[in-house]
Coordinates of C-alpha atoms in Angstrom, one line a residue:
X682 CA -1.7 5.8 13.6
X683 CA -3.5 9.3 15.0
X684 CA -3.0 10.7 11.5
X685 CA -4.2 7.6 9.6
X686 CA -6.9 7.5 11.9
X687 CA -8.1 11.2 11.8
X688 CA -7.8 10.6 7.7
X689 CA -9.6 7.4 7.6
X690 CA -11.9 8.4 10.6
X691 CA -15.2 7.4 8.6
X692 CA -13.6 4.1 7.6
X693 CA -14.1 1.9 11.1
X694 CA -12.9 -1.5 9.1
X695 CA -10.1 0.9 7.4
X696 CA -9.1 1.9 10.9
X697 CA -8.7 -1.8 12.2
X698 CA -6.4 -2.5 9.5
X699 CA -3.8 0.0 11.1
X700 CA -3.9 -2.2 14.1
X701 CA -3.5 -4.9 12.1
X702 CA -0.8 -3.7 10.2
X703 CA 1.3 -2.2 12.2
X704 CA 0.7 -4.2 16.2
X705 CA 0.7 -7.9 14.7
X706 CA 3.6 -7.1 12.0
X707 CA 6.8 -9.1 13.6
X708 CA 8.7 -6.8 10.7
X709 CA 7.8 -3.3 11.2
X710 CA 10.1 -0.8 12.4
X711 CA 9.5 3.0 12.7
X712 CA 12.2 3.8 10.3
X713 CA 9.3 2.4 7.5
X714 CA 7.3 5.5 8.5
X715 CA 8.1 8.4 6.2
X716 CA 6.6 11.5 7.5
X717 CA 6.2 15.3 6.1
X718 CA 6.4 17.5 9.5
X719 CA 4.9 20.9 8.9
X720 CA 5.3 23.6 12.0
X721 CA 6.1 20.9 14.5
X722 CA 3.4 18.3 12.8
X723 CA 3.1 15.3 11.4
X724 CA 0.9 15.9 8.4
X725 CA 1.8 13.7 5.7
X726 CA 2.7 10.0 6.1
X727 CA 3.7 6.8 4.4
X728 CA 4.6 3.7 5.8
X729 CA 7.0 0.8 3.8
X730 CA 6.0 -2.8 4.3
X731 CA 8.7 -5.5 4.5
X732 CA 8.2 -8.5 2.8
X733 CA 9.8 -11.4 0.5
X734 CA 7.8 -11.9 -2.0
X735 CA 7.3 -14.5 -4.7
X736 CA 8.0 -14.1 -8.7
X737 CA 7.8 -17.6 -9.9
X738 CA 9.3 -20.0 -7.4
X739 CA 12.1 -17.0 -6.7
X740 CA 12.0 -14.7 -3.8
X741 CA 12.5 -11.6 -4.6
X742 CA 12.7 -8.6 -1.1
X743 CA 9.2 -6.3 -2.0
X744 CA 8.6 -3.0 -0.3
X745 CA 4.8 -2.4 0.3
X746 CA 3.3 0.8 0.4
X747 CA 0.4 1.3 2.8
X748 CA -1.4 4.0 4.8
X749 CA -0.5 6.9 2.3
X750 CA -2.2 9.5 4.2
X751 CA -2.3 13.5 4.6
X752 CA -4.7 16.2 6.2
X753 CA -6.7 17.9 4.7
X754 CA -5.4 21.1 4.8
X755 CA -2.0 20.5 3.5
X756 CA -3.2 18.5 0.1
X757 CA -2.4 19.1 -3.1
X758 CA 0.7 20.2 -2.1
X759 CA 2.7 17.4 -3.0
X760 CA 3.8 15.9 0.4
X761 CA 2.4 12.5 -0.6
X762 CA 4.3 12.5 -3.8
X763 CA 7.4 13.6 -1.9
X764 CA 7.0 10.9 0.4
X765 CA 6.9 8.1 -2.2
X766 CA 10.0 9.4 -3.6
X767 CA 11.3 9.0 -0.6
X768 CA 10.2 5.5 0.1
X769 CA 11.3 4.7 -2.6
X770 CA 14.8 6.0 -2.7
X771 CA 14.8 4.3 0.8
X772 CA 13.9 1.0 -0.8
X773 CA 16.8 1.4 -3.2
X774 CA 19.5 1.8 -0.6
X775 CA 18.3 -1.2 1.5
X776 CA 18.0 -3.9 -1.5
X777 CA 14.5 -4.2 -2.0
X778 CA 13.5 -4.7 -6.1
X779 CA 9.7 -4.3 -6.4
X780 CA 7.1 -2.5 -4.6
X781 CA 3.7 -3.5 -4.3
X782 CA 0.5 -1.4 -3.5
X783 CA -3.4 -1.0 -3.0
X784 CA -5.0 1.7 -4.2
X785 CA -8.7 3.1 -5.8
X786 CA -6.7 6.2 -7.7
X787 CA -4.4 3.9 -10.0
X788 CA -4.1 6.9 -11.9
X789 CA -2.1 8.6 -9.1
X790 CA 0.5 5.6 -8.8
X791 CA 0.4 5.5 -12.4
X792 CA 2.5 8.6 -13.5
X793 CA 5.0 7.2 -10.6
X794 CA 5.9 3.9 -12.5
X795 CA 3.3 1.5 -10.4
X796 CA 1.1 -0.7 -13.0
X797 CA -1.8 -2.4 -12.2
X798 CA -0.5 -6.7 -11.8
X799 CA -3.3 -8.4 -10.7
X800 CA -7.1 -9.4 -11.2
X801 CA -10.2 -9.8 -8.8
X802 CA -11.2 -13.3 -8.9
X803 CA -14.5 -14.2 -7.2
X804 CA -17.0 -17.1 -7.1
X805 CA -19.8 -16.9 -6.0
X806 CA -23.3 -19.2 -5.2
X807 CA -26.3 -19.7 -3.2
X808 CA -25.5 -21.7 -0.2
X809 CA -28.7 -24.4 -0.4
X810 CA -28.1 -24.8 -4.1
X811 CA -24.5 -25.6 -3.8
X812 CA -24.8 -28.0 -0.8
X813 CA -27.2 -30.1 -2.6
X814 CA -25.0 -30.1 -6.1
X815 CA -22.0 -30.7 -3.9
X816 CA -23.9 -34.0 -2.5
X817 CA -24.8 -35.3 -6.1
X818 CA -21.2 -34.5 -6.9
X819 CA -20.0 -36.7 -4.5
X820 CA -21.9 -39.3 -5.2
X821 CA -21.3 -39.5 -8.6
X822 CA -17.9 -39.9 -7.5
X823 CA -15.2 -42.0 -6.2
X824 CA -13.3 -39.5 -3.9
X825 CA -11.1 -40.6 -0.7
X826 CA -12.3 -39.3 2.3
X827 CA -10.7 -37.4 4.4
X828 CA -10.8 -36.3 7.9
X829 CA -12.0 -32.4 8.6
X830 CA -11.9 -30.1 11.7
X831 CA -11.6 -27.3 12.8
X832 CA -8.4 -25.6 12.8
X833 CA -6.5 -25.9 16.6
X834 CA -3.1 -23.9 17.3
X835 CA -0.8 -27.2 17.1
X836 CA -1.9 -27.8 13.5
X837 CA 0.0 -23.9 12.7
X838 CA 3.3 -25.5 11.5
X839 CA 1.3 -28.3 9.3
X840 CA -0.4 -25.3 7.9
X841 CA 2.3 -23.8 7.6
X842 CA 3.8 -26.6 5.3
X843 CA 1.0 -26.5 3.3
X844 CA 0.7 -23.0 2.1
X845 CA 4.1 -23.0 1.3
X846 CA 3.9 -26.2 -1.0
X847 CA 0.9 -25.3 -2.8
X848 CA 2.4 -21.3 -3.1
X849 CA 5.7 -22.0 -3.8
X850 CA 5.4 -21.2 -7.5
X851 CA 2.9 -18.6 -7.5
X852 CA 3.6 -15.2 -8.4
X853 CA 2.7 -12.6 -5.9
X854 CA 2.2 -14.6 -3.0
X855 CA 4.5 -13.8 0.3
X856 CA 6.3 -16.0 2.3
X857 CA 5.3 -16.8 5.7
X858 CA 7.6 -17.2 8.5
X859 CA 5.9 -19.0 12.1
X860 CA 6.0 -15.4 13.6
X861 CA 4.5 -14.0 10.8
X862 CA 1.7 -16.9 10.8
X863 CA 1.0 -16.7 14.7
X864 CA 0.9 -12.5 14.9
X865 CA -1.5 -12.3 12.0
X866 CA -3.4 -15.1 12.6
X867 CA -4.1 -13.6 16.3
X868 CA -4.9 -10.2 14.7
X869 CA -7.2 -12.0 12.1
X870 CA -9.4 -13.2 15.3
X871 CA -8.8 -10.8 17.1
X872 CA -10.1 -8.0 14.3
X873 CA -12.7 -9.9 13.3
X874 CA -11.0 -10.3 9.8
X875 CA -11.7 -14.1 9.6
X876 CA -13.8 -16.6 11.5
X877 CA -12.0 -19.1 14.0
X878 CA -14.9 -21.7 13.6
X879 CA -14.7 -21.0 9.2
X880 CA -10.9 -22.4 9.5
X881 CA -11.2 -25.5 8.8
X882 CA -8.3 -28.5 8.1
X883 CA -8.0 -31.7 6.3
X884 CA -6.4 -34.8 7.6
X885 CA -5.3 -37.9 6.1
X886 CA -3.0 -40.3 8.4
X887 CA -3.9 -37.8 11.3
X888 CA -1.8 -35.3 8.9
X889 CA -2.9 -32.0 7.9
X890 CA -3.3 -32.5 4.1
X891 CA -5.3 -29.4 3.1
X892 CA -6.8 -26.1 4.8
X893 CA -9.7 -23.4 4.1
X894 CA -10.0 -20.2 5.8
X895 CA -13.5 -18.1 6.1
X896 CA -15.4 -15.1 6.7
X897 CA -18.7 -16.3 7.9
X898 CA -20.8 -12.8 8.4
X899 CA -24.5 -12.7 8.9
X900 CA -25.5 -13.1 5.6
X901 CA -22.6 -14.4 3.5
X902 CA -19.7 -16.4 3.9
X903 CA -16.6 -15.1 2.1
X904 CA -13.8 -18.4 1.6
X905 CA -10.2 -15.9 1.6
X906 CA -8.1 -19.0 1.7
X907 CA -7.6 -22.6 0.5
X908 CA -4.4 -24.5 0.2
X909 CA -3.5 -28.3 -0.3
X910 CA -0.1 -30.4 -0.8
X911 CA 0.2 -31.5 -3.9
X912 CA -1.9 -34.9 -4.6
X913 CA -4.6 -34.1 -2.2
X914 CA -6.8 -31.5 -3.7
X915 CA -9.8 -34.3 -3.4
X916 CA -9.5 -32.7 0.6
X917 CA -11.3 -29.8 -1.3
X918 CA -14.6 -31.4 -1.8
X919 CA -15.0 -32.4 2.2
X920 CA -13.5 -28.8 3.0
X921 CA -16.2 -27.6 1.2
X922 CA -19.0 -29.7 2.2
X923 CA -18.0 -29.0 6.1
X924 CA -18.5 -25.1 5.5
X925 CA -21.2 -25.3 3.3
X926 CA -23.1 -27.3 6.4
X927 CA -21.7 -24.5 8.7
X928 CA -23.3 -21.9 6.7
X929 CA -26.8 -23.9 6.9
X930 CA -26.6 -24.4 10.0
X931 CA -25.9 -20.3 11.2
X932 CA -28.8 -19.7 7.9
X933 CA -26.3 -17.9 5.7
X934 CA -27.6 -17.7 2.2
X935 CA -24.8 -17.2 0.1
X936 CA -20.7 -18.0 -0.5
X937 CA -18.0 -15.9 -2.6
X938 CA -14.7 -17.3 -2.7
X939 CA -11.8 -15.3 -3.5
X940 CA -9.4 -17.6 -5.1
X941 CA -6.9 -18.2 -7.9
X942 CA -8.8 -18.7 -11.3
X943 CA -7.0 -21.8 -11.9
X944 CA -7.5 -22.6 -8.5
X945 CA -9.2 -25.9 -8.0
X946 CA -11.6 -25.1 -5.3
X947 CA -12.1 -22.4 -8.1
X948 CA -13.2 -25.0 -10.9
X949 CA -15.2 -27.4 -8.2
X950 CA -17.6 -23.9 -7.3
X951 CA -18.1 -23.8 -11.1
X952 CA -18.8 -27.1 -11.6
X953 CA -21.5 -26.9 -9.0
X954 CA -22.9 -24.2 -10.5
X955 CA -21.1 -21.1 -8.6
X956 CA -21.0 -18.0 -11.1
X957 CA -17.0 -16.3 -11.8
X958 CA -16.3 -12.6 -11.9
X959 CA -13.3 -10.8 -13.1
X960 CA -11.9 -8.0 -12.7
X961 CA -8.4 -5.4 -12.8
X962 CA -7.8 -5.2 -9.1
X963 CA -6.4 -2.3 -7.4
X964 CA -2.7 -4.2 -6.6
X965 CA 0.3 -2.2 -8.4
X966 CA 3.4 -3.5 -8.8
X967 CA 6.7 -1.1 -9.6
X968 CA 10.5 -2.4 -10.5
X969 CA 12.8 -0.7 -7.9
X970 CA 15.6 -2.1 -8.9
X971 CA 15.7 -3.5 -12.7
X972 CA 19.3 -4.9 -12.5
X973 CA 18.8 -6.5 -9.5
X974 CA 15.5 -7.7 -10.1
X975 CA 16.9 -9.7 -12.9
X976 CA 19.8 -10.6 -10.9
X977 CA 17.4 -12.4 -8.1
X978 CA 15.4 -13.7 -11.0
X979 CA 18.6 -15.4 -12.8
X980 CA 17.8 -19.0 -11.8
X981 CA 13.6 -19.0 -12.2
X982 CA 14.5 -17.3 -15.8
X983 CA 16.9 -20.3 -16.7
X984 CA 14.4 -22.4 -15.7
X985 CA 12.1 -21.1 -18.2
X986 CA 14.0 -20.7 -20.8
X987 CA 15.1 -24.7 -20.6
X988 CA 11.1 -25.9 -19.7
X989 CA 10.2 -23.8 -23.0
X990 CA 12.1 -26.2 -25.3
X991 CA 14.0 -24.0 -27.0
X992 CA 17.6 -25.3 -27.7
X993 CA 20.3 -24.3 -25.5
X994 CA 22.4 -22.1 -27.3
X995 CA 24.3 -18.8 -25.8
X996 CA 22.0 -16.0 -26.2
X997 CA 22.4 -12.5 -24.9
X998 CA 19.2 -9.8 -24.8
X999 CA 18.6 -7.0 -24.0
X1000 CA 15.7 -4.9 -22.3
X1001 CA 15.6 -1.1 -22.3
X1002 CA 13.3 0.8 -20.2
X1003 CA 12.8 4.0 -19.1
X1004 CA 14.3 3.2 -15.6
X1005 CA 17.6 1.6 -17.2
X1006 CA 18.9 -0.8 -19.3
X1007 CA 20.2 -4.6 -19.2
X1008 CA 21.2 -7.5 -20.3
X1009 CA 20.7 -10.9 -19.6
X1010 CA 23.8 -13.6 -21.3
X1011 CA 21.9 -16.9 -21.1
X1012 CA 23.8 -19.9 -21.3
X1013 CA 23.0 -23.5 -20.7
X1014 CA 24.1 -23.2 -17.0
X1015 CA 23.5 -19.9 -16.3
X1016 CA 22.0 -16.7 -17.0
X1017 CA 24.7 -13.3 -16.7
X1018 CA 22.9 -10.2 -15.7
X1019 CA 24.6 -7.5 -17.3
X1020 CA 24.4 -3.7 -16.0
X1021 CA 24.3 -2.6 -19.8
X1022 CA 23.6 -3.1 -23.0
X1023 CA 25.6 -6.5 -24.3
X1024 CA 27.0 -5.5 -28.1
X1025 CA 25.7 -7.0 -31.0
X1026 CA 22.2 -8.6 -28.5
X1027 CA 20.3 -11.6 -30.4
X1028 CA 17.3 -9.5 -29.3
X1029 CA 16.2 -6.3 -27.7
X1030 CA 12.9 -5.8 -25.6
X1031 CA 11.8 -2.1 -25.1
X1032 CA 9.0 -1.2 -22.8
X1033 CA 8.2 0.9 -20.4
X1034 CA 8.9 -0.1 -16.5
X1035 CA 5.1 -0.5 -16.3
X1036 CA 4.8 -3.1 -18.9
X1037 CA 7.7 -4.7 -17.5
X1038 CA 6.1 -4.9 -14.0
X1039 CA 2.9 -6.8 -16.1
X1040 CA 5.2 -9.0 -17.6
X1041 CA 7.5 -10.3 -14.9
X1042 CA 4.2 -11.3 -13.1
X1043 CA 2.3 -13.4 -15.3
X1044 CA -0.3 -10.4 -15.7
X1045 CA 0.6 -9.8 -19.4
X1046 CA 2.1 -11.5 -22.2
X1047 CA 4.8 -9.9 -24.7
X1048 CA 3.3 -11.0 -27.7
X1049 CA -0.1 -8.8 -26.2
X1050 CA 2.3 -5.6 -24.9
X1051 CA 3.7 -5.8 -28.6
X1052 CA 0.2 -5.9 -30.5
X1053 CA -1.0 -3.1 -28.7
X1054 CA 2.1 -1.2 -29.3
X1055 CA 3.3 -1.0 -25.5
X1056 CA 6.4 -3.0 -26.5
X1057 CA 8.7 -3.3 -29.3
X1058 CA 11.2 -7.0 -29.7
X1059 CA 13.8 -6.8 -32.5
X1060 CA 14.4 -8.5 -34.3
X1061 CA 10.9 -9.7 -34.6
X1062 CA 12.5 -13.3 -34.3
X1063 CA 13.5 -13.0 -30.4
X1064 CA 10.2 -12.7 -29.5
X1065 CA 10.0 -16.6 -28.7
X1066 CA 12.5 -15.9 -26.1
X1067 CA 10.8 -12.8 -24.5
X1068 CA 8.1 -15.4 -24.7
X1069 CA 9.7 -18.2 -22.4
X1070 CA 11.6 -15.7 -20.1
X1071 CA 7.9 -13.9 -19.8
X1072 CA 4.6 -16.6 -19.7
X1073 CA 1.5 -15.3 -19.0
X1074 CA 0.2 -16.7 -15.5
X1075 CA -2.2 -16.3 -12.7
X1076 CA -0.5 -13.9 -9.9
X1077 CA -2.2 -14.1 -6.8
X1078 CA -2.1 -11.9 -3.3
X1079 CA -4.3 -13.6 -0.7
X1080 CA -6.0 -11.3 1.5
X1081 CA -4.4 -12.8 4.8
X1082 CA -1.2 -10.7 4.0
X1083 CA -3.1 -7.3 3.1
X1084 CA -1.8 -4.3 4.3

């Protein structure tokens, strides 16, 4: 933390997320510290993040990189480089299959195998036009009302419940555990990261239906979170019309949500008039592990192969990239992940690992890697299949599990 710190010493908020990360993670251990001593001192650092993370509704063991970090002096000497190596290598012995980072030099991960996975999604509004939209919405309306208040520690496991029904699908997002939820959480208040009053609940039945989590800062208030069980996304609207009061109330002038683009809070701030921005984000994704990547992936895969339609017939194919080569021998039951290539494969994907960290996560479609020449399918015929085991989606990383 000294070295991060000296680093990063004219980044204050940068600095708090070392506390963050490293005093309110019920995961870390010092052995995810890789360090370059030179004459006696630590000089170069990188630290490995533990989580499961999702890939569909599979879970799938991610190692994070974070707080990639040397003095001044001893750049540009490769230390840092070394040290992903190392992470890496270290990620391979201990059965993790993807890493995930956050970076402004993509470039730098780049040449190392990491690809850029995700977009920034945010909405944004002035506060006085929205609340008055929001109240003709309603009224125009027939939406059941729900209960909302603030958030209180007994609600944590309801909560709980909630993100992990409304998540449990999306690519990207990591799985929560109680500790996990109660050690960040406190950090979150305690670093100032998120507002206690801007976390907000829905009831119905005295249950906790539906949740929003907020930033409110002197002049804007950021939404970094909103999750409901499935059938009670109507909780939105109240969720929304609770903050939105909150915000005239402490005279903030504006809102920005960062949520999922198909989120539905996402398409209620439009329809009220809330203005979308998009952008590539700085989240990289690298395959660690392709064989057992595909190997934790067997049953989601299967599952899209059958919801695709397309008739369920033995199939073997093949993907070759430059980190290795399998197969996959899909049957109606099951899907065989082969350490090789199969003889005689009804089709053969080849792209490099970088393109396949876009596809496995939604971020890219085949058919797009192909047209731009990124990826080659043959025959031509199998792409339909690349196409079902690969669907373009909307991967998602909320900022509550930033490291």
């Amino acid at each position: 933390m000294r070295l991060n710190a000296e680093v990063f010493s004219e980044y204050q908020q940068r600095r708090k997320y070392f506390r963050l990360a490293i005093s309110y993670d019920p995961y870390h251990r010092p052995e995810f510290n890789r360090i370059a001593i030179v004459d006696g001192k630590i000089v170069s650092n990188v630290r490995i993040v533990h989580r499961r993370m999702r890939i569909g509704s599979s879970l799938v063991l991610m190692g994070g990189i974070a707080d990639v970090s040397t003095l001044v002096p001893y750049r540009r000497r490769g230390l840092a480089t070394a040290l992903l190596k190392d992470a890496l290598n270290y990620m391979r012995e201990h059965g993790y299959v993807v890493s995930l980072l956050f970076t402004g030099i993509a470039p730098f991960y780049r040449r190392l195998g990491w690809e850029i996975v995700l977009h920034n999604i945010s909405i944004a509004g002035d506060v006085l036009s929205l609340a008055k939209r929001l109240e003709d919405f309603m009224d125009s309306r027939s939406i059941p009302k729900y209960e909302i208040r603030k958030f209180e520690e007994n609600d944590l496991e309801s909560v709980a419940r909630v993100y992990d029904e409304d998540n449990r699908s999306r690519t990207c997002t990591i799985e929560r555990t109680l500790e996990y939820w109660r050690l960040r959480l406190k950090g979150s208040f305690e670093l100032g990261f998120e507002t206690p009053e801007g976390f907000l609940v829905a009831l119905r039945d005295d249950s906790v239906v539906a949740y929003i989590r907020s930033k409110l800062d002197e002049h804007t208030c950021s939404i970094l979170e909103a999750c409901s069980l499935r059938g009670f996304e109507g909780a939105y609207v109240y969720l929304l019309r609770r903050l939105l009061k909150l915000c005239v109330e402490r005279r903030i002038g504006s809102i920005r949500a960062l949520l999922p683009e198909d989120h539905p809070m996402t398409w209620l701030l439009i329809e009220l008039g809330a203005h979308l921005s998009k952008s590539r984000s700085g989240a990289m994704l690298k395959v660690v592990d392709q064989v057992s990547l595909f190997r934790a992936l067997a049953d989601e895969l299967l599952a899209r192969i059958r919801k695709s339609g397309i008739a369920s017939q033995k199939k073997t194919l093949a993907i070759e990239t430059d980190i290795g080569v399998c197969s996959l021998r899909i049957s109606e039951s099951e899907i065989e992940v082969l350490e090789e290539k199969a003889p005689s494969p009804d089709g053969v994907l080849k792209a490099d690992q970088r393109v396949l960290a876009q596809l496995i996560t939604g971020f890219r479609d085949v058919r797009t890697a192909v047209g731009y020449g990124d990826a080659t399918v043959h025959p031509y015929e199998a792409i339909k299949l690349f196409d079902a085991l690969f669907p373009p989606g909307n991967p998602y990383f909320w900022r509550f599990d930033s490291f």
